[in-house]
Amino acid sequence: MPAVASSRIPAVLENLGPLDEGRIADLRVHLGAVPDPRSRRGRWYPLTAILLMCACAAVSGARSIEEVAEFGQRACRSVLAALGMRRHLLGWRRSPSAATIGRLLAALDGDALDRAVSAYLAGQHRAAESAATGPSHRVIAVDGKTLKGSAHSGAPGRHLLSAVTHAPVATIAQVEVGSKTNETRHFRPLLAPLELAGTIVTFDALHSVKATITWLVTAKKAHYIAVIKTNQPTTHRQLAALPWNAIPVQHTASTAAHGRRESRSIKTCAIADNLGGINFPHARLALRLHRRRRSAGQRETRTTVYAVTSLDAHQTSPAGLANAIRGHWGIENSSHNIRDVTFAEDASRVHTGTAPRAMATFHNLATGALKILGADNIAKTTRAIRDEPTRALTILGIPNTQTNHGT
């Protein structure tokens, strides 16, 4: 695709770098594997075309099914052709209505859509990793999110459990678990398809289950950093009893933003098996994290968190461990907050069938694809893309051979 003079590219898109064909995988290859739930009779719009339109609309900032339909109405004929919309005998192409899109998403196989989008983002993330010189360990967070807007007529909101890479942030696996209390039993099915050898997996205390940890280390050959709270009373008591006062602080970091100052420190302690060890499988290091936070006009708060990891001291550093744990906590801002604020997910009124999950998946796709390409501000980036729909095609690797206008 011919390059465009840099003066024509909004400043917020310059961080994305050159969006040349070949650098970005074609999303159509993955979406083509999603089964069509519709009857063959009366089918006009190809399934892949509608899914591609939803994806491009999400990259353009669409927050609802109505805004997805509006994206199609704004798109020119060349964009509709690139999406795969059928051409009428009279020569015109038309995008589907909001009602048509809503019915399709409600009947869609949510697992198949998640597998397709997650595989696409995982491939893009691997390509970005291979081109960068960074840490030797990939870090993945397992975290859940409730779609509050999907609650309807007394039914609770849908709850999704996701595997999200730390940097750049991208959702590479996702399943619907029904409710937060079901997260633990879906942990293994979520991670089972992923190649995790040498990867560090982070998770909160809910998933610090010994059988799960053993499976993760022995079957998947992964490392872990597990936060230990009072739901593991024996391990928590053993960690708290270690001689932390005799151990110096090994790494500190401070931040100041949004009227809040925060200071974090970490201490590590090797776990000696011959001295009793820690009652947690494959634990090699004990961690003590201390956080001090002061918001404007409020008193300072102090929090101490204990964790264990299967990493040895020679495999990592205190700074690396602190960054991994902070990266896990940061998923709330770098993924969940974007979906709630930029894409208004919690305010969504979509609640029929698979539609809430499908919209969340397309929001994951937009966030991950843009983050992998280097976007700093998803809201500003999607607004810049919305002004020219052909840019969304390029970002998702969809060829647009009928136009000379690219990103």
Short mmCIF file of C-alpha atoms in Angstrom, two decimals:
data_model
loop_
_atom_site.label_atom_id
_atom_site.label_comp_id
_atom_site.label_asym_id
_atom_site.label_seq_id
_atom_site.Cartn_x
_atom_site.Cartn_y
_atom_site.Cartn_z
CA MET A 1 0.00 0.00 0.00
CA PRO A 2 1.53 3.35 -1.02
CA ALA A 3 2.84 5.44 1.85
CA VAL A 4 1.23 8.76 2.70
CA ALA A 5 3.19 11.90 3.44
CA SER A 6 3.78 12.26 7.13
CA SER A 7 2.06 15.67 7.10
CA ARG A 8 -1.21 13.90 6.30
CA ILE A 9 -0.96 11.52 9.23
CA PRO A 10 -2.34 12.82 12.58
CA ALA A 11 0.36 13.12 15.20
CA VAL A 12 -1.27 10.50 17.44
CA LEU A 13 -0.89 7.91 14.65
CA GLU A 14 2.80 8.53 14.12
CA ASN A 15 3.57 6.21 17.07
CA LEU A 16 2.12 3.33 15.09
CA GLY A 17 5.04 3.42 12.68
CA PRO A 18 4.90 2.43 9.00
CA LEU A 19 1.81 0.28 8.44
CA ASP A 20 3.06 -1.59 5.42
CA GLU A 21 1.55 -4.71 3.93
CA GLY A 22 3.38 -7.74 5.27
CA ARG A 23 4.07 -6.21 8.68
CA ILE A 24 0.53 -6.83 9.93
CA ALA A 25 -1.25 -10.18 9.65
CA ASP A 26 -4.56 -10.31 7.80
CA LEU A 27 -7.42 -10.65 10.28
CA ARG A 28 -9.64 -12.30 7.66
CA VAL A 29 -7.65 -15.54 7.89
CA HIS A 30 -8.62 -15.93 11.55
CA LEU A 31 -12.22 -14.74 11.37
CA GLY A 32 -12.86 -17.16 8.52
CA ALA A 33 -12.75 -20.00 11.08
CA VAL A 34 -15.79 -18.70 13.01
CA PRO A 35 -18.88 -20.79 12.14
CA ASP A 36 -21.94 -19.02 10.75
CA PRO A 37 -24.98 -19.55 13.01
CA ARG A 38 -27.48 -18.38 10.38
CA SER A 39 -29.61 -20.45 8.06
CA ARG A 40 -28.38 -20.50 4.47
CA ARG A 41 -31.72 -19.25 3.23
CA GLY A 42 -31.94 -15.47 2.97
CA ARG A 43 -28.29 -14.96 3.85
CA TRP A 44 -27.01 -11.85 2.03
CA TYR A 45 -24.07 -10.51 4.03
CA PRO A 46 -21.09 -12.89 4.41
CA LEU A 47 -20.28 -13.65 8.05
CA THR A 48 -16.60 -12.69 7.72
CA ALA A 49 -17.60 -9.36 6.16
CA ILE A 50 -19.83 -8.46 9.11
CA LEU A 51 -17.20 -9.53 11.64
CA LEU A 52 -14.55 -7.50 9.82
CA MET A 53 -16.85 -4.48 9.87
CA CYS A 54 -17.31 -4.90 13.63
CA ALA A 55 -13.51 -5.14 14.05
CA CYS A 56 -12.82 -2.04 11.95
CA ALA A 57 -15.57 -0.13 13.73
CA ALA A 58 -14.05 -1.05 17.12
CA VAL A 59 -10.63 0.17 15.97
CA SER A 60 -12.44 3.38 15.00
CA GLY A 61 -13.86 3.70 18.52
CA ALA A 62 -17.35 2.18 18.08
CA ARG A 63 -18.89 1.58 21.50
CA SER A 64 -22.19 -0.03 20.52
CA ILE A 65 -23.86 -2.04 17.78
CA GLU A 66 -25.50 1.17 16.53
CA GLU A 67 -22.07 2.79 16.14
CA VAL A 68 -20.82 -0.30 14.29
CA ALA A 69 -23.69 0.16 11.82
CA GLU A 70 -22.86 3.87 11.51
CA PHE A 71 -19.28 2.95 10.59
CA GLY A 72 -20.64 0.86 7.71
CA GLN A 73 -22.86 3.73 6.58
CA ARG A 74 -19.89 6.11 6.51
CA ALA A 75 -17.64 3.67 4.65
CA CYS A 76 -17.06 4.27 0.97
CA ARG A 77 -17.55 1.60 -1.68
CA SER A 78 -13.90 0.61 -1.72
CA VAL A 79 -13.93 -0.01 2.04
CA LEU A 80 -17.10 -2.11 1.78
CA ALA A 81 -15.48 -4.07 -1.06
CA ALA A 82 -12.35 -4.65 1.02
CA LEU A 83 -14.53 -5.92 3.88
CA GLY A 84 -16.13 -8.41 1.51
CA MET A 85 -19.64 -6.95 1.28
CA ARG A 86 -21.45 -8.45 -1.68
CA ARG A 87 -21.96 -6.41 -4.81
CA HIS A 88 -25.52 -6.05 -6.09
CA LEU A 89 -26.27 -6.68 -9.76
CA LEU A 90 -26.85 -2.94 -10.15
CA GLY A 91 -23.35 -2.28 -8.83
CA TRP A 92 -24.06 -0.91 -5.36
CA ARG A 93 -22.82 -2.27 -2.04
CA ARG A 94 -24.67 -1.82 1.21
CA SER A 95 -23.65 -2.38 4.83
CA PRO A 96 -25.90 -4.28 7.26
CA SER A 97 -28.26 -2.52 9.65
CA ALA A 98 -27.83 -2.42 13.41
CA ALA A 99 -30.65 -4.97 13.79
CA THR A 100 -28.93 -7.41 11.43
CA ILE A 101 -25.60 -7.04 13.23
CA GLY A 102 -27.25 -7.43 16.64
CA ARG A 103 -29.06 -10.64 15.66
CA LEU A 104 -25.88 -12.15 14.28
CA LEU A 105 -23.72 -11.29 17.31
CA ALA A 106 -26.39 -12.62 19.68
CA ALA A 107 -26.35 -16.02 17.93
CA LEU A 108 -22.59 -16.22 17.37
CA ASP A 109 -20.33 -18.88 18.91
CA GLY A 110 -18.53 -16.76 21.51
CA ASP A 111 -15.81 -19.33 22.12
CA ALA A 112 -14.99 -19.53 18.40
CA LEU A 113 -14.84 -15.75 18.06
CA ASP A 114 -12.58 -15.46 21.11
CA ARG A 115 -10.27 -18.16 19.76
CA ALA A 116 -10.01 -16.39 16.42
CA VAL A 117 -9.32 -12.93 17.86
CA SER A 118 -6.99 -14.26 20.56
CA ALA A 119 -4.97 -16.24 18.00
CA TYR A 120 -4.64 -13.13 15.86
CA LEU A 121 -3.46 -10.98 18.76
CA ALA A 122 -1.10 -13.71 20.00
CA GLY A 123 0.51 -13.88 16.56
CA GLN A 124 0.90 -10.12 16.37
CA HIS A 125 2.34 -10.06 19.89
CA ARG A 126 4.89 -12.77 19.06
CA ALA A 127 5.94 -10.85 15.95
CA ALA A 128 6.38 -7.68 18.00
CA GLU A 129 8.39 -9.57 20.63
CA SER A 130 10.71 -11.09 18.04
CA ALA A 131 11.41 -7.65 16.59
CA ALA A 132 12.13 -6.06 19.98
CA THR A 133 15.03 -6.44 22.36
CA GLY A 134 13.54 -6.75 25.80
CA PRO A 135 13.23 -9.09 28.80
CA SER A 136 13.81 -12.77 28.13
CA HIS A 137 10.60 -13.78 29.90
CA ARG A 138 7.15 -13.05 28.51
CA VAL A 139 4.69 -12.14 31.28
CA ILE A 140 0.98 -12.97 31.13
CA ALA A 141 -1.66 -11.90 33.65
CA VAL A 142 -4.78 -13.95 34.35
CA ASP A 143 -7.59 -11.64 35.39
CA GLY A 144 -11.38 -11.47 35.29
CA LYS A 145 -13.85 -8.72 34.37
CA THR A 146 -17.61 -8.46 34.76
CA LEU A 147 -19.59 -6.87 31.92
CA LYS A 148 -21.84 -4.79 34.17
CA GLY A 149 -23.92 -3.45 31.30
CA SER A 150 -24.96 -6.97 30.32
CA ALA A 151 -26.99 -7.43 33.52
CA HIS A 152 -30.67 -7.59 32.62
CA SER A 153 -33.99 -8.48 34.27
CA GLY A 154 -32.34 -9.68 37.46
CA ALA A 155 -29.69 -11.73 35.67
CA PRO A 156 -26.12 -10.84 36.71
CA GLY A 157 -23.64 -9.40 34.25
CA ARG A 158 -21.52 -11.78 32.19
CA HIS A 159 -18.09 -12.49 33.66
CA LEU A 160 -15.05 -13.07 31.45
CA LEU A 161 -11.69 -14.54 32.44
CA SER A 162 -8.77 -13.45 30.28
CA ALA A 163 -5.08 -14.05 29.75
CA VAL A 164 -3.47 -10.69 29.00
CA THR A 165 0.15 -10.02 28.07
CA HIS A 166 1.80 -7.33 30.18
CA ALA A 167 3.70 -5.26 27.64
CA PRO A 168 2.31 -4.51 25.21
CA VAL A 169 -1.13 -5.31 26.55
CA ALA A 170 -3.08 -7.81 24.43
CA THR A 171 -5.75 -10.37 25.33
CA ILE A 172 -4.51 -13.70 23.97
CA ALA A 173 -7.18 -15.95 25.53
CA GLN A 174 -10.63 -15.37 26.96
CA VAL A 175 -13.52 -17.49 28.24
CA GLU A 176 -16.89 -16.72 29.78
CA VAL A 177 -17.13 -18.18 33.28
CA GLY A 178 -20.61 -17.20 34.44
CA SER A 179 -19.58 -15.51 37.69
CA LYS A 180 -16.40 -14.50 39.50
CA THR A 181 -16.66 -17.47 41.84
CA ASN A 182 -16.22 -19.79 38.85
CA GLU A 183 -12.87 -18.31 37.81
CA THR A 184 -10.74 -20.92 39.59
CA ARG A 185 -12.06 -23.95 37.69
CA HIS A 186 -11.65 -22.16 34.35
CA PHE A 187 -8.00 -21.28 34.96
CA ARG A 188 -6.61 -24.43 33.35
CA PRO A 189 -8.96 -24.49 30.32
CA LEU A 190 -8.05 -20.85 29.65
CA LEU A 191 -4.29 -21.46 29.60
CA ALA A 192 -4.21 -25.03 28.26
CA PRO A 193 -4.10 -24.06 24.53
CA LEU A 194 -1.28 -21.52 25.04
CA GLU A 195 2.43 -22.17 24.65
CA LEU A 196 3.73 -21.13 28.07
CA ALA A 197 7.21 -22.66 28.34
CA GLY A 198 9.45 -20.07 30.00
CA THR A 199 6.56 -17.62 30.42
CA ILE A 200 5.83 -15.93 33.76
CA VAL A 201 2.14 -16.12 34.70
CA THR A 202 0.82 -13.65 37.27
CA PHE A 203 -2.51 -13.92 39.06
CA ASP A 204 -4.23 -12.77 42.21
CA ALA A 205 -4.87 -14.69 45.41
CA LEU A 206 -8.07 -16.27 44.06
CA HIS A 207 -6.03 -18.50 41.74
CA SER A 208 -3.27 -19.35 44.21
CA VAL A 209 -4.45 -22.96 44.34
CA LYS A 210 -1.74 -25.58 44.84
CA ALA A 211 -3.08 -28.06 42.28
CA THR A 212 -3.28 -25.30 39.67
CA ILE A 213 0.27 -24.17 40.43
CA THR A 214 1.62 -27.70 40.12
CA TRP A 215 -0.08 -28.11 36.72
CA LEU A 216 1.26 -24.77 35.53
CA VAL A 217 4.88 -25.62 36.40
CA THR A 218 4.99 -29.32 35.55
CA ALA A 219 2.64 -29.57 32.56
CA LYS A 220 3.06 -26.12 30.95
CA LYS A 221 6.72 -25.54 31.97
CA ALA A 222 5.83 -22.00 33.02
CA HIS A 223 6.93 -19.84 35.94
CA TYR A 224 4.52 -18.06 38.24
CA ILE A 225 4.25 -15.15 40.64
CA ALA A 226 1.42 -15.83 43.08
CA VAL A 227 0.06 -13.27 45.52
CA ILE A 228 -0.67 -14.94 48.87
CA LYS A 229 -3.44 -13.62 51.09
CA THR A 230 -5.32 -15.02 54.05
CA ASN A 231 -7.20 -17.47 51.80
CA GLN A 232 -3.94 -19.47 52.08
CA PRO A 233 -3.55 -19.14 55.88
CA THR A 234 -0.60 -21.49 56.38
CA THR A 235 1.47 -20.06 53.53
CA HIS A 236 0.56 -16.49 54.48
CA ARG A 237 1.60 -17.09 58.08
CA GLN A 238 4.91 -18.66 56.99
CA LEU A 239 5.69 -15.73 54.68
CA ALA A 240 4.86 -13.12 57.30
CA ALA A 241 7.13 -14.90 59.79
CA LEU A 242 10.25 -14.67 57.63
CA PRO A 243 12.98 -12.31 58.98
CA TRP A 244 12.02 -9.38 56.77
CA ASN A 245 13.40 -6.78 59.20
CA ALA A 246 16.88 -8.20 58.65
CA ILE A 247 16.57 -8.02 54.85
CA PRO A 248 17.36 -4.70 53.17
CA VAL A 249 15.06 -3.16 50.58
CA GLN A 250 16.30 -4.38 47.18
CA HIS A 251 14.33 -2.14 44.82
CA THR A 252 12.17 0.97 45.10
CA ALA A 253 10.09 2.90 42.60
CA SER A 254 7.95 6.02 42.90
CA THR A 255 5.28 7.58 40.72
CA ALA A 256 3.22 10.75 40.88
CA ALA A 257 0.10 11.17 38.77
CA HIS A 258 -3.52 12.34 39.05
CA GLY A 259 -2.87 14.04 42.38
CA ARG A 260 -1.48 10.86 43.92
CA ARG A 261 2.02 9.94 45.00
CA GLU A 262 2.96 6.31 45.35
CA SER A 263 6.14 4.60 46.53
CA ARG A 264 6.73 0.86 46.21
CA SER A 265 9.53 -1.28 47.62
CA ILE A 266 10.33 -4.97 47.39
CA LYS A 267 12.35 -7.45 49.45
CA THR A 268 13.09 -11.02 48.38
CA CYS A 269 14.10 -14.04 50.42
CA ALA A 270 15.35 -17.38 49.10
CA ILE A 271 13.28 -20.30 50.36
CA ALA A 272 15.50 -22.98 51.89
CA ASP A 273 13.86 -26.39 51.67
CA ASN A 274 16.18 -27.85 54.27
CA LEU A 275 14.90 -25.28 56.77
CA GLY A 276 11.26 -26.15 56.25
CA GLY A 277 10.59 -24.10 53.13
CA ILE A 278 7.20 -22.62 52.36
CA ASN A 279 4.01 -24.64 52.12
CA PHE A 280 3.54 -23.84 48.43
CA PRO A 281 4.55 -25.97 45.42
CA HIS A 282 7.69 -25.10 43.45
CA ALA A 283 8.26 -21.88 45.44
CA ARG A 284 11.84 -20.61 45.18
CA LEU A 285 11.63 -16.98 46.33
CA ALA A 286 9.41 -15.25 48.88
CA LEU A 287 8.50 -11.63 48.16
CA ARG A 288 7.39 -8.80 50.40
CA LEU A 289 6.00 -5.73 48.68
CA HIS A 290 5.31 -2.56 50.61
CA ARG A 291 3.32 0.28 49.09
CA ARG A 292 2.84 3.79 50.43
CA ARG A 293 0.21 5.96 48.78
CA ARG A 294 -0.87 9.53 49.46
CA SER A 295 -3.68 11.24 47.56
CA ALA A 296 -4.16 14.98 47.64
CA GLY A 297 -5.91 16.03 50.84
CA GLN A 298 -5.86 12.53 52.33
CA ARG A 299 -3.74 10.63 54.83
CA GLU A 300 -1.03 8.29 53.63
CA THR A 301 -1.98 4.62 53.37
CA ARG A 302 0.44 1.72 53.69
CA THR A 303 -0.08 -1.79 52.34
CA THR A 304 2.06 -4.92 52.60
CA VAL A 305 1.58 -7.82 50.20
CA TYR A 306 3.30 -11.20 50.22
CA ALA A 307 3.95 -13.35 47.17
CA VAL A 308 5.94 -16.38 46.07
CA THR A 309 7.51 -17.27 42.74
CA SER A 310 9.01 -20.31 41.08
CA LEU A 311 11.85 -18.17 39.72
CA ASP A 312 15.29 -18.48 41.27
CA ALA A 313 17.37 -15.45 42.17
CA HIS A 314 19.63 -16.01 39.14
CA GLN A 315 16.61 -16.08 36.78
CA THR A 316 15.27 -12.68 37.67
CA SER A 317 15.94 -9.53 39.70
CA PRO A 318 14.01 -7.65 42.41
CA ALA A 319 13.26 -4.92 39.86
CA GLY A 320 11.98 -7.48 37.37
CA LEU A 321 9.72 -9.07 39.97
CA ALA A 322 8.40 -5.69 41.08
CA ASN A 323 7.66 -4.71 37.48
CA ALA A 324 5.86 -7.99 36.83
CA ILE A 325 3.63 -7.57 39.88
CA ARG A 326 2.93 -3.94 39.08
CA GLY A 327 2.22 -4.97 35.50
CA HIS A 328 -0.43 -7.37 36.77
CA TRP A 329 -2.09 -4.67 38.85
CA GLY A 330 -1.77 -2.31 35.88
CA ILE A 331 -4.02 -4.51 33.71
CA GLU A 332 -6.92 -2.73 35.40
CA ASN A 333 -5.83 0.57 33.83
CA SER A 334 -4.27 -0.65 30.59
CA SER A 335 -7.16 -2.94 29.61
CA HIS A 336 -10.26 -2.86 31.82
CA ASN A 337 -10.35 0.90 32.24
CA ILE A 338 -10.00 1.43 28.48
CA ARG A 339 -12.93 -0.88 27.84
CA ASP A 340 -15.06 0.89 30.45
CA VAL A 341 -14.13 4.49 29.61
CA THR A 342 -13.14 4.59 25.93
CA PHE A 343 -15.60 1.90 24.81
CA ALA A 344 -18.24 2.54 27.54
CA GLU A 345 -18.55 -1.19 28.20
CA ASP A 346 -20.13 -0.89 31.63
CA ALA A 347 -22.75 1.51 30.25
CA SER A 348 -23.63 -0.80 27.35
CA ARG A 349 -27.22 -1.97 27.07
CA VAL A 350 -26.33 -4.97 24.92
CA HIS A 351 -27.50 -8.06 26.82
CA THR A 352 -28.95 -10.56 24.31
CA GLY A 353 -27.27 -13.91 23.69
CA THR A 354 -23.56 -13.76 22.90
CA ALA A 355 -23.66 -10.10 21.83
CA PRO A 356 -22.17 -8.64 25.08
CA ARG A 357 -19.23 -11.03 24.94
CA ALA A 358 -18.75 -10.45 21.20
CA MET A 359 -18.57 -6.67 21.67
CA ALA A 360 -16.06 -7.15 24.51
CA THR A 361 -13.98 -9.35 22.20
CA PHE A 362 -13.91 -6.66 19.50
CA HIS A 363 -12.90 -4.09 22.13
CA ASN A 364 -10.07 -6.44 23.16
CA LEU A 365 -9.07 -6.69 19.51
CA ALA A 366 -8.98 -2.91 19.04
CA THR A 367 -7.04 -2.30 22.26
CA GLY A 368 -4.54 -5.09 21.64
CA ALA A 369 -3.94 -4.33 17.96
CA LEU A 370 -3.31 -0.65 18.67
CA LYS A 371 -1.16 -1.28 21.76
CA ILE A 372 1.01 -3.77 19.86
CA LEU A 373 1.55 -1.17 17.14
CA GLY A 374 2.66 1.36 19.76
CA ALA A 375 -0.42 3.45 20.53
CA ASP A 376 -0.10 5.39 23.79
CA ASN A 377 -3.64 6.76 24.05
CA ILE A 378 -6.36 4.46 22.72
CA ALA A 379 -9.12 7.11 22.88
CA LYS A 380 -7.17 9.65 20.82
CA THR A 381 -5.97 7.00 18.40
CA THR A 382 -9.45 5.64 17.70
CA ARG A 383 -10.77 9.16 17.11
CA ALA A 384 -8.02 9.80 14.56
CA ILE A 385 -8.82 6.52 12.79
CA ARG A 386 -12.56 7.24 12.78
CA ASP A 387 -12.03 10.23 10.50
CA GLU A 388 -10.73 7.96 7.73
CA PRO A 389 -12.13 4.38 7.73
CA THR A 390 -9.41 3.10 5.38
CA ARG A 391 -6.92 3.42 8.26
CA ALA A 392 -8.81 0.72 10.18
CA LEU A 393 -8.33 -1.66 7.25
CA THR A 394 -4.58 -1.13 7.27
CA ILE A 395 -4.27 -1.60 11.04
CA LEU A 396 -6.00 -5.00 10.79
CA GLY A 397 -3.99 -6.11 7.76
CA ILE A 398 -6.93 -6.00 5.33
CA PRO A 399 -5.78 -5.13 1.77
CA ASN A 400 -7.57 -2.20 0.15
CA THR A 401 -6.40 -2.41 -3.42
CA GLN A 402 -9.13 -0.17 -4.81
CA THR A 403 -7.85 2.99 -3.15
CA ASN A 404 -4.58 4.86 -3.05
CA HIS A 405 -5.29 6.31 0.37
CA GLY A 406 -3.56 4.47 3.18
CA THR A 407 -2.21 5.16 6.60
#
